[in-house]
Coordinates of C-alpha atoms and ligand atoms in Angstrom, one line a residue:
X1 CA 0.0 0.0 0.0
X2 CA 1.4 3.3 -0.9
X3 CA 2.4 5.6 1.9
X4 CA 1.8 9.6 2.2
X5 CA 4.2 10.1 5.2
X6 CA 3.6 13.3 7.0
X7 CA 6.2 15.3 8.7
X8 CA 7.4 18.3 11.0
X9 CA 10.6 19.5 9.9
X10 CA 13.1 19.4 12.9
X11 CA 13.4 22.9 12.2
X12 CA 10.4 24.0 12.8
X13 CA 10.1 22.2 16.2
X14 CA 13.7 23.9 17.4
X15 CA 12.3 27.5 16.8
X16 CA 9.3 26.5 18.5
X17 CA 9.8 28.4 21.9
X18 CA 9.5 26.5 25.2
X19 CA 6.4 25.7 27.1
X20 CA 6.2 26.7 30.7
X21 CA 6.5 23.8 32.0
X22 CA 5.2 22.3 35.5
X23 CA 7.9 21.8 38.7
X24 CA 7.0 20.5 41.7
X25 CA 7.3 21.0 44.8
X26 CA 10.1 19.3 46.8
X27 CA 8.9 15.8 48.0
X28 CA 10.6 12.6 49.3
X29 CA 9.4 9.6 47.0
X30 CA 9.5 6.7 49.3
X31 CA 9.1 3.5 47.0
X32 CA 8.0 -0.3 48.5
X33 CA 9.1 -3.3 46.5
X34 CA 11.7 -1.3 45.4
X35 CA 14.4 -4.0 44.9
X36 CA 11.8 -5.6 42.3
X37 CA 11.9 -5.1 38.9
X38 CA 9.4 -2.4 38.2
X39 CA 11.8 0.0 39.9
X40 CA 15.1 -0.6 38.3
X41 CA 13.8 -0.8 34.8
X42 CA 11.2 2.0 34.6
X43 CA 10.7 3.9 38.0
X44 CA 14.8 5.3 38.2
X45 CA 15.1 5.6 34.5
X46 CA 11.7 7.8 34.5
X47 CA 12.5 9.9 37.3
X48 CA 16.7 10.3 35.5
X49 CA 14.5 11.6 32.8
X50 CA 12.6 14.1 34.3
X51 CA 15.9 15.5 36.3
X52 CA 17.7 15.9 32.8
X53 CA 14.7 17.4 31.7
X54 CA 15.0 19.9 34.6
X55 CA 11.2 18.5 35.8
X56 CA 12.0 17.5 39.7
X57 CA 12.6 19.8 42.2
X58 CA 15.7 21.2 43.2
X59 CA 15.4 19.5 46.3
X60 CA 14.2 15.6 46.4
X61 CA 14.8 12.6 47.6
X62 CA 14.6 8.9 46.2
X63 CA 14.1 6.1 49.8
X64 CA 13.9 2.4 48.5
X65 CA 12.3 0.2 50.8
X66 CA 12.1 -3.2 50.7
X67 CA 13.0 -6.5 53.0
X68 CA 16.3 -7.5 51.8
X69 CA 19.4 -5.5 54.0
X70 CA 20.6 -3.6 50.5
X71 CA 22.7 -0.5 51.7
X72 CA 24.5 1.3 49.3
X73 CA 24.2 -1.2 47.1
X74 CA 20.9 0.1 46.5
X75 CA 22.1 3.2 44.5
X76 CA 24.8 1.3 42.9
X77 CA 22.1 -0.9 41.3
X78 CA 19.6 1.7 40.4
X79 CA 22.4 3.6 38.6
X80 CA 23.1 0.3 36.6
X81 CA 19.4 0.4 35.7
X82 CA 19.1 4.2 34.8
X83 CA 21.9 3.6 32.2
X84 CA 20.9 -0.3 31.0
X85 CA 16.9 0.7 30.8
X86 CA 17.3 4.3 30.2
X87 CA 19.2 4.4 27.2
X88 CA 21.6 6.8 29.1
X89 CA 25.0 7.3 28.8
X90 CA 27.3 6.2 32.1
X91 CA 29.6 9.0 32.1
X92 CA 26.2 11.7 32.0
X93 CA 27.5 14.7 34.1
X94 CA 24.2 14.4 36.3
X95 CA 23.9 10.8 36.9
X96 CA 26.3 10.9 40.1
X97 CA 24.3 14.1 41.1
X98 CA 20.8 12.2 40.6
X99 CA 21.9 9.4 42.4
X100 CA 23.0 11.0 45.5
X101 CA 19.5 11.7 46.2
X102 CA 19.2 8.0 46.4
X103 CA 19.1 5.9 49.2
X104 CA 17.5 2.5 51.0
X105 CA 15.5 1.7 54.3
X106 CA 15.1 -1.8 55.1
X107 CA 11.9 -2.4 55.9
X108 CA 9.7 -5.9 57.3
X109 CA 6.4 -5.2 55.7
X110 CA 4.3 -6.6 58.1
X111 CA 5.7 -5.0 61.0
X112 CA 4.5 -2.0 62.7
X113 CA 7.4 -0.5 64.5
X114 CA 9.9 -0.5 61.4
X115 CA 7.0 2.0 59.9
X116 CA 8.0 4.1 63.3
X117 CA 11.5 3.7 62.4
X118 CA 10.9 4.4 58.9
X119 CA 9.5 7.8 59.6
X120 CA 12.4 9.2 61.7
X121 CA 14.4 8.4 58.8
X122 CA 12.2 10.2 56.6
X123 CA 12.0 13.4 59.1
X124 CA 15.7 13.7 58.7
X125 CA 16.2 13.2 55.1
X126 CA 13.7 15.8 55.4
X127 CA 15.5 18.1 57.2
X128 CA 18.8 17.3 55.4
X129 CA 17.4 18.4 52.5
X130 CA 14.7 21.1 53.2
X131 CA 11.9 19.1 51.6
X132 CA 9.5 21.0 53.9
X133 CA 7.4 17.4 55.0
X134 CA 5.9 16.2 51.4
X135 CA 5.9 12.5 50.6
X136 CA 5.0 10.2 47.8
X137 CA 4.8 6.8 48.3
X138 CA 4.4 4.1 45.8
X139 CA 3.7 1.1 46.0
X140 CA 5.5 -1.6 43.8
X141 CA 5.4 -4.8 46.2
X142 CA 3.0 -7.7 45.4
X143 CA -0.5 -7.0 45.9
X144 CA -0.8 -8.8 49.0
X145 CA 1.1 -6.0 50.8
X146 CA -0.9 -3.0 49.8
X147 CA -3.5 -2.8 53.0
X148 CA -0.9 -4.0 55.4
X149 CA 1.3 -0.7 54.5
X150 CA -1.4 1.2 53.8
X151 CA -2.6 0.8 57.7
X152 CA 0.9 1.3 58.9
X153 CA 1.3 4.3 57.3
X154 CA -2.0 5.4 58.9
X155 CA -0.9 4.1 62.0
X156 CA 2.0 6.8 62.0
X157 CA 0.5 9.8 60.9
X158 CA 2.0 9.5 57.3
X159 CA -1.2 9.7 55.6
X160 CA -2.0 13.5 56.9
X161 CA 1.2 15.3 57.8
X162 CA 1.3 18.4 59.7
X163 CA 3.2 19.9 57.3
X164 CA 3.3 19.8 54.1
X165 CA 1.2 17.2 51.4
X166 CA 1.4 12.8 51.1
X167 CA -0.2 11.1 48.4
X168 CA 0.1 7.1 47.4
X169 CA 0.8 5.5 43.8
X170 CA -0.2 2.4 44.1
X171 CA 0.5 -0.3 41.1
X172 CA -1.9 -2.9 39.5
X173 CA -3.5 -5.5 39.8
X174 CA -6.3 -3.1 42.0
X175 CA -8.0 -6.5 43.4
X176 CA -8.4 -9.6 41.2
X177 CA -12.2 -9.0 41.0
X178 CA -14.9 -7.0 41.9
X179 CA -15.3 -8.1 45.8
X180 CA -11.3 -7.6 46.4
X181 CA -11.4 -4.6 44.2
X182 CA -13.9 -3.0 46.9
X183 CA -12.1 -4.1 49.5
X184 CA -8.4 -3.1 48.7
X185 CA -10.6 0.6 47.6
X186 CA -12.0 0.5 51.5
X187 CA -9.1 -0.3 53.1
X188 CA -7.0 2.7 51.3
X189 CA -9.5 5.0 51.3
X190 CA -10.0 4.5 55.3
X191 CA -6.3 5.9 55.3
X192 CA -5.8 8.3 52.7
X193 CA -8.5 10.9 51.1
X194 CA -9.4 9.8 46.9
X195 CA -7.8 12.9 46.3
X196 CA -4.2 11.4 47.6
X197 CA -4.8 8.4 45.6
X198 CA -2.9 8.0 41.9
X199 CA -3.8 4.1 40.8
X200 CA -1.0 4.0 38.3
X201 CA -2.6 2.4 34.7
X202 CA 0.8 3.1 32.8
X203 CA -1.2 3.0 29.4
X204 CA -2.4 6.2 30.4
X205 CA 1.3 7.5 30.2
X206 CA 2.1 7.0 26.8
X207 CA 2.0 9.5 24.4
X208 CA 0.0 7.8 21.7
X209 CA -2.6 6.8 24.5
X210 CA -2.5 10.7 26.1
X211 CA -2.5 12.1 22.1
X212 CA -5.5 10.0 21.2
X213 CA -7.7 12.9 23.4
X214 CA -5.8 15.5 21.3
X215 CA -6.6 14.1 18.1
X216 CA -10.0 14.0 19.1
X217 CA -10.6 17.0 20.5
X218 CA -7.6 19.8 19.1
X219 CA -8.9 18.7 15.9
X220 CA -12.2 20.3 14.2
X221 CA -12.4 17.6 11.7
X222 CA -12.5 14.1 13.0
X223 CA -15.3 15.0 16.1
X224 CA -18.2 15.0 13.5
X225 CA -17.7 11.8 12.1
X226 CA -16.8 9.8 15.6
X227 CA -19.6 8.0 16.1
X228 CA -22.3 5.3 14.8
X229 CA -23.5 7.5 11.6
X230 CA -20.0 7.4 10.0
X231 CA -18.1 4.8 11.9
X232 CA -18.6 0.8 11.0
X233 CA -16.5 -1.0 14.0
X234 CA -12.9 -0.2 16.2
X235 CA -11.0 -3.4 17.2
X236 CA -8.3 -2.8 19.8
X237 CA -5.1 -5.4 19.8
X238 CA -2.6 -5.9 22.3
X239 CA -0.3 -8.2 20.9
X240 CA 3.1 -9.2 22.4
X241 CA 5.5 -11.5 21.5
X242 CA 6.5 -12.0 24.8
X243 CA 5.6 -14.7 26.9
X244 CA 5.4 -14.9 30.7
X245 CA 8.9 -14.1 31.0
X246 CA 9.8 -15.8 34.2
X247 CA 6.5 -14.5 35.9
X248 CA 4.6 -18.0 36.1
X249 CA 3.5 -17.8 39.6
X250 CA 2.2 -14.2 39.2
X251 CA 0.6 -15.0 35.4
X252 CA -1.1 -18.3 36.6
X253 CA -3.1 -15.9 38.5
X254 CA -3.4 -13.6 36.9
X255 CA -4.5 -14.1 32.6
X256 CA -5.0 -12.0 29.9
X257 CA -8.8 -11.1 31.0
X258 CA -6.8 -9.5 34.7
X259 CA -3.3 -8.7 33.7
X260 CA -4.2 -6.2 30.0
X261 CA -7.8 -6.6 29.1
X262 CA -10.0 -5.8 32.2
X263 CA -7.4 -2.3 32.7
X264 CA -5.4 -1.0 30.1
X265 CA -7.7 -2.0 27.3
X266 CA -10.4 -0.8 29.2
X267 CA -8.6 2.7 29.3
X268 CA -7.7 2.7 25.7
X269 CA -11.7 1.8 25.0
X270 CA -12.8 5.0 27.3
X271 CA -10.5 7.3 25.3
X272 CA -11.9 6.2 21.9
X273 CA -15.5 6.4 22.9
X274 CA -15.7 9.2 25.6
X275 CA -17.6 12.2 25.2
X276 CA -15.7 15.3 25.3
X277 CA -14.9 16.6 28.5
X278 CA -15.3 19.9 29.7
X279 CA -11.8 20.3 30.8
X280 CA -8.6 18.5 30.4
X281 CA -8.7 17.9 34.2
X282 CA -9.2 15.2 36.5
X283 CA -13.1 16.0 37.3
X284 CA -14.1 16.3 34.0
X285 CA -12.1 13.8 32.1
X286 CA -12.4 10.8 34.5
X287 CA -16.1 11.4 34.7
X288 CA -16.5 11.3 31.3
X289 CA -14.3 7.8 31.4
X290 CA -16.7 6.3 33.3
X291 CA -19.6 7.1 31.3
X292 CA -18.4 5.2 28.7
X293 CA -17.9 2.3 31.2
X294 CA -20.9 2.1 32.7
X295 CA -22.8 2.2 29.1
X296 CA -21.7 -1.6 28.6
X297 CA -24.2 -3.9 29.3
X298 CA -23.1 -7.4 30.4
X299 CA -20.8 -9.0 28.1
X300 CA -22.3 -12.6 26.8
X301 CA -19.8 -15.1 27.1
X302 CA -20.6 -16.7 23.8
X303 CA -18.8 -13.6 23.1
X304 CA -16.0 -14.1 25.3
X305 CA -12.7 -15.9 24.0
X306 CA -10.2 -17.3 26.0
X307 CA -6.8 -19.2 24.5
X308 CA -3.4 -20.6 25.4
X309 CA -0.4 -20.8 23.4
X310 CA 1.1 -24.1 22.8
X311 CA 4.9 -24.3 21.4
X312 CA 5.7 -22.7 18.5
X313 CA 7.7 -20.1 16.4
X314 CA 8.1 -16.7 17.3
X315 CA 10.2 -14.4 14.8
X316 CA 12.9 -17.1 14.2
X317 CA 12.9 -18.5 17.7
X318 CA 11.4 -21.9 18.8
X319 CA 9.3 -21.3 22.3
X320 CA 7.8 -23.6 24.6
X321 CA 4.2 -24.1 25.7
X322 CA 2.7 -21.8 28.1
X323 CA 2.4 -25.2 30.0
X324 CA 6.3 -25.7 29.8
X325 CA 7.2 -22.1 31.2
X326 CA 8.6 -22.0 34.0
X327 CA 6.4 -22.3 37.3
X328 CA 3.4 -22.9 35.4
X329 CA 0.8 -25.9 36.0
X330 CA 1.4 -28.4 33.3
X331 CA -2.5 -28.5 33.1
X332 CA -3.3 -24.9 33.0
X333 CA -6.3 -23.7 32.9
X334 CA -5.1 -19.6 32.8
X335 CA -5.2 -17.9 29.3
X336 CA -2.7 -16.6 27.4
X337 CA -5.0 -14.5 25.0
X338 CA -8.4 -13.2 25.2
X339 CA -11.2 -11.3 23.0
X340 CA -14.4 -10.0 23.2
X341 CA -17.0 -8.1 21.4
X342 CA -18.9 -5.3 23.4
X343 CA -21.3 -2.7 23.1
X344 CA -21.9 0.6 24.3
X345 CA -25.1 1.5 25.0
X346 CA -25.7 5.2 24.6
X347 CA -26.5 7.6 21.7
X348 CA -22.6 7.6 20.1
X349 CA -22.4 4.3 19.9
X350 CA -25.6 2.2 19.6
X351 CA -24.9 -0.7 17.4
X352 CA -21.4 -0.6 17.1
X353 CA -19.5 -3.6 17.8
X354 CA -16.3 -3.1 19.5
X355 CA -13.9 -5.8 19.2
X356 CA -10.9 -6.4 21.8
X357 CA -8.0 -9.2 22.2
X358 CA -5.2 -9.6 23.6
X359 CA -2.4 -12.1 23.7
X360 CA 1.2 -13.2 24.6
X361 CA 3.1 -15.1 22.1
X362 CA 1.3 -13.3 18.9
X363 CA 2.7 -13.3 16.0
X364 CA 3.5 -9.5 15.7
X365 CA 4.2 -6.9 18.3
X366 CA 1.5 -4.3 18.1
X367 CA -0.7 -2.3 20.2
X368 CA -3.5 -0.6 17.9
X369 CA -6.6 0.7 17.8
X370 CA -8.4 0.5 14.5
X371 CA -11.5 2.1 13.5
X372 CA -13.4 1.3 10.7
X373 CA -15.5 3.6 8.7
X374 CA -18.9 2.9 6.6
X375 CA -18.8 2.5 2.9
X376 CA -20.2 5.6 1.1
X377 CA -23.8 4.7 0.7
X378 CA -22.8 4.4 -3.3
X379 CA -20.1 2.9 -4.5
X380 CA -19.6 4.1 -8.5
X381 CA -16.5 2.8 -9.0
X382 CA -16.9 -0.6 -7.1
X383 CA -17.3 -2.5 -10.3
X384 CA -13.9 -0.8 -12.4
X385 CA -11.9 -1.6 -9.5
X386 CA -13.0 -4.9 -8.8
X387 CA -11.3 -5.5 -12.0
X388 CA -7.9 -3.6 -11.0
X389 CA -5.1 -4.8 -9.4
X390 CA -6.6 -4.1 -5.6
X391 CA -9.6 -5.4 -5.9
X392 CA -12.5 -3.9 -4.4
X393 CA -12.3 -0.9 -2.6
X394 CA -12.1 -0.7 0.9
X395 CA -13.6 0.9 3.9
X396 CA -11.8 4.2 5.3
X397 CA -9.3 2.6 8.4
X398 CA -7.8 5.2 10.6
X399 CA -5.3 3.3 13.2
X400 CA -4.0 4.4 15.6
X401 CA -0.2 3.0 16.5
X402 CA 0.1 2.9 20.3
X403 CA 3.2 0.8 20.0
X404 CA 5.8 0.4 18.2
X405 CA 6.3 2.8 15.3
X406 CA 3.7 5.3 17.4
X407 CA 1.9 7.0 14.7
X408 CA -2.0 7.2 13.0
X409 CA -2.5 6.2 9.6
X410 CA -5.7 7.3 7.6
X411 CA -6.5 4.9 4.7
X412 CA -8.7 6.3 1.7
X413 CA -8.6 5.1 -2.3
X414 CA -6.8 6.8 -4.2
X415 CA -7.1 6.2 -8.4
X416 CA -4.2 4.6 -9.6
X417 CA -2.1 6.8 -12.0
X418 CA -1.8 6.0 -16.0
X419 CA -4.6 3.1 -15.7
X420 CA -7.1 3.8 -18.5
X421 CA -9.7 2.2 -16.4
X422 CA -11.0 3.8 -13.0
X423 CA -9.1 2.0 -11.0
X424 CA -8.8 2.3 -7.2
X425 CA -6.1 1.4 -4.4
X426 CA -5.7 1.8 -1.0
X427 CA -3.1 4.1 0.4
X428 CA -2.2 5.5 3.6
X429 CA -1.9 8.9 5.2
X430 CA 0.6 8.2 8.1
X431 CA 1.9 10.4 10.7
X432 CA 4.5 8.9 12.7
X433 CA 5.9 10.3 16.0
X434 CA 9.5 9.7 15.3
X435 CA 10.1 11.2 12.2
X436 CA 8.5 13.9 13.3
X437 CA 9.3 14.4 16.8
X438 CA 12.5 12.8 16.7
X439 CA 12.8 9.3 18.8
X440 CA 11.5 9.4 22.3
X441 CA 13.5 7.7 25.3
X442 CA 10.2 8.0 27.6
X443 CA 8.7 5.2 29.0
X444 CA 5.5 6.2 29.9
X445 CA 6.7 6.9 33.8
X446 CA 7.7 10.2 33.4
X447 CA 4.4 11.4 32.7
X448 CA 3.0 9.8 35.6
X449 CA 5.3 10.3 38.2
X450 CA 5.3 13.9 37.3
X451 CA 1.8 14.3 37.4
X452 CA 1.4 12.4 41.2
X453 CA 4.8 14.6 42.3
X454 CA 2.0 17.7 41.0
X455 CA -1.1 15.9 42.8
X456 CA -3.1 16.2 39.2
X457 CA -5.0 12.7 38.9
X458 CA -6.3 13.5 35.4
X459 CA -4.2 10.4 33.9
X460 CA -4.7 7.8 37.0
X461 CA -7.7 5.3 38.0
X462 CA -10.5 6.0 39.9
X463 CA -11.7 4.1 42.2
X464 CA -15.4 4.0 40.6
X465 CA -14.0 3.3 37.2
X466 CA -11.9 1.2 38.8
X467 CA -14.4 -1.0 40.2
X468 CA -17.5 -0.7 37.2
X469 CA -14.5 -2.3 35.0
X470 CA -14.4 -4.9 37.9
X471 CA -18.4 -5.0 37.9
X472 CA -18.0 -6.3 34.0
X473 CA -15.1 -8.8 33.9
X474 CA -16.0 -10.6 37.1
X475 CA -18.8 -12.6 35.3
X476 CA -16.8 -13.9 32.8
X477 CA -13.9 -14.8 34.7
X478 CA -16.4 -16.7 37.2
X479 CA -17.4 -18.3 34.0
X480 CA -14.4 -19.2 33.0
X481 CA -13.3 -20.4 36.0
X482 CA -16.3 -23.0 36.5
X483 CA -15.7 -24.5 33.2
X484 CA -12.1 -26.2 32.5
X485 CA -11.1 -24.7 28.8
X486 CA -11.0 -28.5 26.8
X487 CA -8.8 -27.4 23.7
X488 CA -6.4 -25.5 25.9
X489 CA -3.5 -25.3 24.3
X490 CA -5.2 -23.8 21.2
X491 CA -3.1 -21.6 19.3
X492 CA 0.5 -22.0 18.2
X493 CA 2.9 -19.5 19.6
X494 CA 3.4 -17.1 16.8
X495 CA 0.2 -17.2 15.8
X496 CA -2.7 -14.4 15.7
X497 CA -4.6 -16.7 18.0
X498 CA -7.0 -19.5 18.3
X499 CA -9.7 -20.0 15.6
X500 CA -12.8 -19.7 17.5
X501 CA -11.2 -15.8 17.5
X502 CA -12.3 -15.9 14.1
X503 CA -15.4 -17.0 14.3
X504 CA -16.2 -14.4 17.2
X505 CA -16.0 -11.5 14.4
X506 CA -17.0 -13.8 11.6
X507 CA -20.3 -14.7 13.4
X508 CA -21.4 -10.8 12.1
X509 CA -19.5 -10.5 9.2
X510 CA -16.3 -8.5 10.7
X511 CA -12.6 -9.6 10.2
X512 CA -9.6 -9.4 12.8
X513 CA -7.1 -6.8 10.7
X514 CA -4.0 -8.8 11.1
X515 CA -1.7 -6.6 9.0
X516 CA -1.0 -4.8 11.8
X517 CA 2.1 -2.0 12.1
X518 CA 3.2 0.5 10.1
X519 CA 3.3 -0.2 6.4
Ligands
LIG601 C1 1.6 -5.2 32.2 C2 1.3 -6.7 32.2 O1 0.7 -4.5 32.9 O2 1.5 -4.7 30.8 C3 2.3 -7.4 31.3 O3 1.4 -7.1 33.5 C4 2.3 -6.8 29.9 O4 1.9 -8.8 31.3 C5 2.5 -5.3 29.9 O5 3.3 -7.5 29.2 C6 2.3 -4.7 28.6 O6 2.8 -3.4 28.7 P1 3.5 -2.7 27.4 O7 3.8 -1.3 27.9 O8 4.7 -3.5 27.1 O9 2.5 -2.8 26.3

């Protein structure tokens, strides 16, 4: 398909002068769990970011607290993960700055008095550095920990300084269905105000994601046309090529359905149907969000799919079973991929289906949201290009590239040049972020962390939205759960899925788009 690439000249965007940008205040960010993963490969890097942007407060502080007696060896790591995750260079002038605002606190979870211990600590980093009593804390353990250091915190006035502001980050999985959803909600919200609460989705920190609302609503042209009149279907994909990657014991619990659909598909689905909000602010946009969510009516589970991948090729490599991963049940029941089609019931949408799936151990790499336009009500040239070389002519697609190559194509028909017939092809109008921004080294973090540092909630989960999402999967997955999938495994690895996904969108005379990426 030929491609109409659209760009910003570099130029342009150097003479472009700078935006007053947001700082703020000083704060200590006191992170649990933060010898895990999460805080070495995104958290540090995120935060190195923001200093080299000149985004964090003169005055800060980073306090890493988990079980294991770490020490200095703390900083050491993270500085390791800053330059392996960040894409930074190790002799960076303001690396060894950044990471003297780094340090650890062993810490038993479970155990009230280290929490008193904890705080003294903070008081006199505090005073150290003239932070003037704010604190951040975020929460990156396992899930199991959350109300136990939520309640400690409590415990020692943490929640509600005398001086100065705390608020809480607090990672997914919010609950594993709707009852523990409510009750994790309860217990934090009998400690800390909604107002101090940032549940971290970090879909909503990527660019695409956060540009999906500008492209809606900056633009005059696209608003008129965004809804059941015009618009034919959207799918949504999230395909990796990963697998479990060592998480087993966390994934067996978890599934497609908990770990990607039920949240940051959920988010992707609000942005695409929302109304427009009155104000890019929390109020306003995160009402709006849950409009959309509470518009679905129950989803039928004949129109549920669930799959797991058996061995196969991904790329060039050979990969095991789901069942063969490491720390998984050799009989699993938990899937790898899931779809759906849903509805939303209100005046936008009525009668358009909406098509999700995601999986591990897809074929492609691709995070897109596709929306399909109607035909025009007459097609005059159908027939002439039937007989060209592309065949009949296709719907208008505008997708929209979350990841990689983040970008939004337009497809329309375009008559092919020199052909003494009418003939039409397909070709793309594609804006893509790199060549026209330049490339990117954010990982989504920055946005967020910046955002909670400010206290503006605008991009985080609510708990209302947070539990209606809840209110809609829990069905299925009680579904699910009472009856043992029979074909499991039932898609290669390196496939686009099992069959019956297929037949889910055939069923109404819809097709998965599988040439997905940039073209
Ligand atoms: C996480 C899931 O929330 O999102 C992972 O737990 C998944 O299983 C990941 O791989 C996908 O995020 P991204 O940013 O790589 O699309």
């Amino acid at each position: 398909m030929a491609t109409i690439a659209m760009k910003v000249r570099p130029e342009d965007l150097s003479q472009l002068p700078a935006g007053k940008e947001r700082i703020p205040e000083p704060v200590i960010l006191v992170i649990f769990g933060a010898s895990g993963d999460l805080t070495k490969r995104k958290l540090l890097p995120a935060l190195f970011h923001l200093r080299q942007n000149n985004l964090l407060p003169k005055e800060f502080a980073i306090v890493g607290v988990a079980r294991r007696p770490l020490g200095d060896e703390f900083a050491r790591d993270m500085r390791e993960g800053i330059v392996d995750f960040g894409d930074v260079d190790k002799s960076d002038p303001k690396l060894d700055e950044f990471v003297g605002h780094i340090s650890y606190f062993a810490l038993n979870f479970d155990d009230p008095s280290h929490y008193a211990s904890l705080k003294t600590e903070l008081d006199r980093i505090d005073k150290e550095r003239g932070i003037g009593g704010n604190r951040l804390f975020y929460l990156a353990t396992a899930p199991e920990f959350f109300a136990g250091i939520v309640e400690n915190l409590g415990a020692q006035q943490m929640a509600h300084p005398e001086k100065g502001m705390a608020a809480i980050v607090i990672e997914k999985p919010f609950g594993h269905d709707l009852g523990s959803a409510r009750e994790l909600n309860h217990q934090v919200n009998a400690v800390f105000e909604e107002r101090q609460v940032f549940r971290i989705d970090h879909y909503l920190g990527k660019e695409t994601v956060q540009n999906l609302l500008v492209f809606r609503f900056a633009n005059g042209i696209f608003e008129p046309v965004w809804n059941r009149n015009f618009i034919e279907e959207v799918q949504i994909t999230v395909a990796e090529t990963l697998g479990v990657e060592g998480r087993g014991p966390f994934y067996e619990k978890a599934g497609a359905l908990r770990d990607v659909v039920q949240n940051h598909m959920m988010e992707l689905l609000s942005l695409v149907a929302l109304e427009p909000p009155s104000s890019f602010e929390a109020e306003s946009v995160r009402r709006e969000k849950l409009k959309v969510w509470q518009a679905i009516p129950p989803i039928p589970i004949l129109n549920t799919i669930r799959g797991q991948y058996g061995p196969g090729i991904v790329g060039k490599d050979h990969v095991v079973g789901y069942r063969d991963e490491e720390r998984v049940n050799p009989n699993s029941g938990t899937e790898t991929f899931a779809a759906l089609r849903l509805e939303i019931e209100n005046w936008r949408w009525a009668g358009v289906p909406f098509f999700l799936r995601a999986g591990k151990r897809m074929k492609k790499r691709a995070t897109e949201i596709s929306i399909q336009f109607k035909q025009p009500p007459l097609l005059i040239f159908n027939r002439l290009a039937t007989d060209g070389p592309c065949g009949e002519i296709q719907p208008n697609l505008l997708t929209i590239r979350i990841q990689p190559d983040e970008g939004i194509a337009l497809r329309f028909g375009a008559k092919v040049p020199t052909s003494s017939q009418m003939s039409v092809c397909p070709v793309n109008m594609d804006f893509d972020y790199e060549t026209a921004f330049g490339k990117s080294t954010a990982n989504g973090y920055e946005r967020l962390l910046l955002d909670a540092m400010l206290g503006d909630q605008t991009l985080f989960a609510h708990r209302d939205g947070v539990e209606t999402n809840w209110a809609l999967y829990t069905p299925i997955l009680d579904a699910w759960k009472s009856k043992t999938p029979e074909v499991f495994p039932n898609y290669f690895a390196g496939s686009w899925g099992p069959e019956c996904a297929d037949h889910l969108l055939e069923r109404s005379g819809h097709t998965w788009r599988n040439d997905l990426g940039r073209h």
